[in-house]
Amino acid sequence: MHLSILSKASVAIACLSLGTSGSPLHQPTSFCSPSYPATGWEIRDIFNQFVDEWVYQRNFSDSAAKYLSPNLIQHNPQIANGSEAMVAAVGPILANYDGPNFSLVVVDEEKGLAVTLNRYVGKPGTGLPIAGVADFYRFDGTCIVEHWDVIESLPPNSTNPDPF
């Protein structure tokens, strides 16, 4: 399901459109340039392309090289700083999950902040539950320089029919 809803100020909420129209930056091998003063629409376009490549295509190495700072500041206590550490951590984890079967993308262009909300389902035989994941990213110029995440697994005795 792909929707777009505009809300107050410069915050826009949109489900990811898999067919992006191309970046005003003409698809370079790397968008990561803190010195480039990106416009809000460039940040939005870059982030949508990052989400498509990272979340849906799961092309972690190439998308990290293109969109993440090599010195990425990581706020997940189980992952070291740097884009290489993020690739090394995320690939093996997501190999055990199908999905996402839901993704919501929020971008605040003025502040250079972006969020994804995703729901993943453990692959058969792994015993992994449904997991809701919120990833928060901060841009400097056209480069993602900081990452936070919040991960919640659905407990077997959940009383909430709509947890994620």
XYZ file of C-alpha atoms in Angstrom:
164
model
C 0.000 0.000 0.000
C 1.507 3.294 -1.064
C 0.008 6.556 0.273
C 1.097 10.106 0.767
C -0.203 12.340 3.545
C 1.170 15.819 4.193
C 1.016 17.086 7.749
C 1.991 20.307 9.571
C 5.064 22.354 8.745
C 7.596 20.485 6.665
C 6.888 17.049 8.050
C 5.485 14.671 5.468
C 4.362 11.126 6.019
C 4.513 8.801 3.054
C 4.554 5.109 2.362
C 7.577 4.384 0.233
C 7.046 4.544 -3.495
C 9.269 1.896 -5.021
C 9.578 3.689 -8.336
C 11.385 6.903 -7.496
C 11.624 9.367 -10.319
C 15.343 9.882 -9.943
C 17.316 12.297 -7.898
C 18.156 15.839 -8.791
C 21.680 14.640 -8.029
C 21.601 12.295 -11.082
C 22.156 8.962 -9.333
C 25.810 9.296 -8.266
C 27.703 6.376 -6.798
C 27.635 8.200 -3.452
C 25.261 10.824 -2.127
C 27.300 11.134 1.027
C 28.633 14.670 1.109
C 28.207 16.633 4.332
C 29.543 19.707 2.524
C 26.694 19.695 -0.025
C 23.836 21.869 1.330
C 20.929 19.616 0.349
C 17.461 20.996 -0.188
C 14.532 19.413 1.597
C 13.361 17.687 -1.562
C 16.837 16.300 -2.209
C 16.939 14.871 1.319
C 13.486 13.334 0.813
C 14.470 11.819 -2.526
C 17.801 10.507 -1.234
C 16.116 8.976 1.813
C 13.400 7.291 -0.268
C 16.092 5.781 -2.484
C 18.044 4.660 0.597
C 14.932 2.980 2.061
C 14.223 1.235 -1.238
C 17.770 -0.126 -1.484
C 18.371 -0.837 2.244
C 14.934 -2.035 3.430
C 13.324 -3.568 0.354
C 16.218 -4.662 -1.865
C 18.435 -5.423 1.158
C 21.435 -4.232 -0.790
C 23.285 -3.290 2.389
C 26.871 -2.838 1.191
C 26.091 -0.757 -1.890
C 23.468 1.387 -0.167
C 25.758 1.975 2.827
C 28.527 3.143 0.488
C 26.103 5.435 -1.318
C 24.106 6.941 1.575
C 25.825 6.376 4.956
C 28.803 8.203 6.353
C 31.751 5.822 6.848
C 31.878 7.399 10.337
C 28.185 6.821 11.029
C 27.335 7.518 14.673
C 25.429 4.472 15.878
C 23.169 4.630 18.926
C 22.267 0.934 19.026
C 24.404 -0.379 21.918
C 24.943 -3.693 20.112
C 26.431 -2.155 16.950
C 29.725 -0.282 16.713
C 30.019 3.100 15.021
C 30.637 3.209 11.272
C 28.728 2.146 8.184
C 30.670 -1.122 7.874
C 29.606 -2.156 11.383
C 25.988 -1.431 10.521
C 26.167 -3.555 7.371
C 27.828 -6.405 9.294
C 25.130 -6.311 11.987
C 21.988 -5.817 9.910
C 22.596 -8.388 7.140
C 22.657 -11.485 9.371
C 19.672 -10.284 11.414
C 17.409 -9.545 8.449
C 18.390 -12.813 6.756
C 16.071 -14.479 9.303
C 13.098 -12.196 8.640
C 10.590 -11.790 5.834
C 9.416 -8.325 5.108
C 8.982 -5.684 5.815
C 5.298 -6.214 5.192
C 4.650 -2.609 6.223
C 6.834 0.464 5.949
C 6.103 4.060 6.836
C 8.555 6.823 5.984
C 8.598 10.205 7.737
C 10.972 12.996 6.691
C 11.528 16.411 8.294
C 13.518 18.147 5.582
C 14.214 21.302 7.603
C 15.953 19.403 10.385
C 17.489 16.673 8.212
C 15.742 13.896 10.134
C 14.056 10.803 8.747
C 12.267 7.810 10.269
C 11.127 4.421 9.016
C 8.638 2.204 10.799
C 8.735 -1.416 9.633
C 7.099 -4.711 10.580
C 9.101 -7.884 10.012
C 7.995 -11.518 10.378
C 10.426 -14.266 11.360
C 10.975 -16.794 8.576
C 9.433 -20.261 9.091
C 11.580 -22.466 11.281
C 13.472 -19.607 12.925
C 11.060 -19.221 15.837
C 11.428 -15.458 15.551
C 8.342 -13.387 16.353
C 6.907 -10.441 14.487
C 9.082 -7.415 15.187
C 8.287 -3.741 14.915
C 11.313 -1.569 14.154
C 11.588 2.215 14.172
C 14.810 3.538 12.641
C 15.747 7.200 13.056
C 18.349 8.853 10.832
C 20.013 12.272 10.818
C 21.423 13.882 7.678
C 24.329 16.269 7.357
C 24.102 17.647 3.851
C 23.257 14.690 1.630
C 24.841 12.126 3.969
C 23.208 9.995 6.681
C 25.523 10.569 9.645
C 23.601 9.225 12.646
C 21.258 6.283 13.409
C 19.015 5.263 16.308
C 16.609 2.330 16.423
C 13.851 0.971 18.613
C 13.013 -2.720 18.218
C 9.975 -4.401 19.756
C 9.174 -8.106 19.428
C 5.608 -9.343 19.689
C 5.363 -11.494 22.814
C 3.453 -14.791 22.502
C 0.861 -13.638 25.057
C 0.156 -10.249 23.473
C -3.250 -8.893 24.399
C -3.119 -6.113 21.802
C -4.542 -7.272 18.427
C -2.833 -4.354 16.599
C 0.589 -3.942 18.209
C 2.498 -2.904 15.095
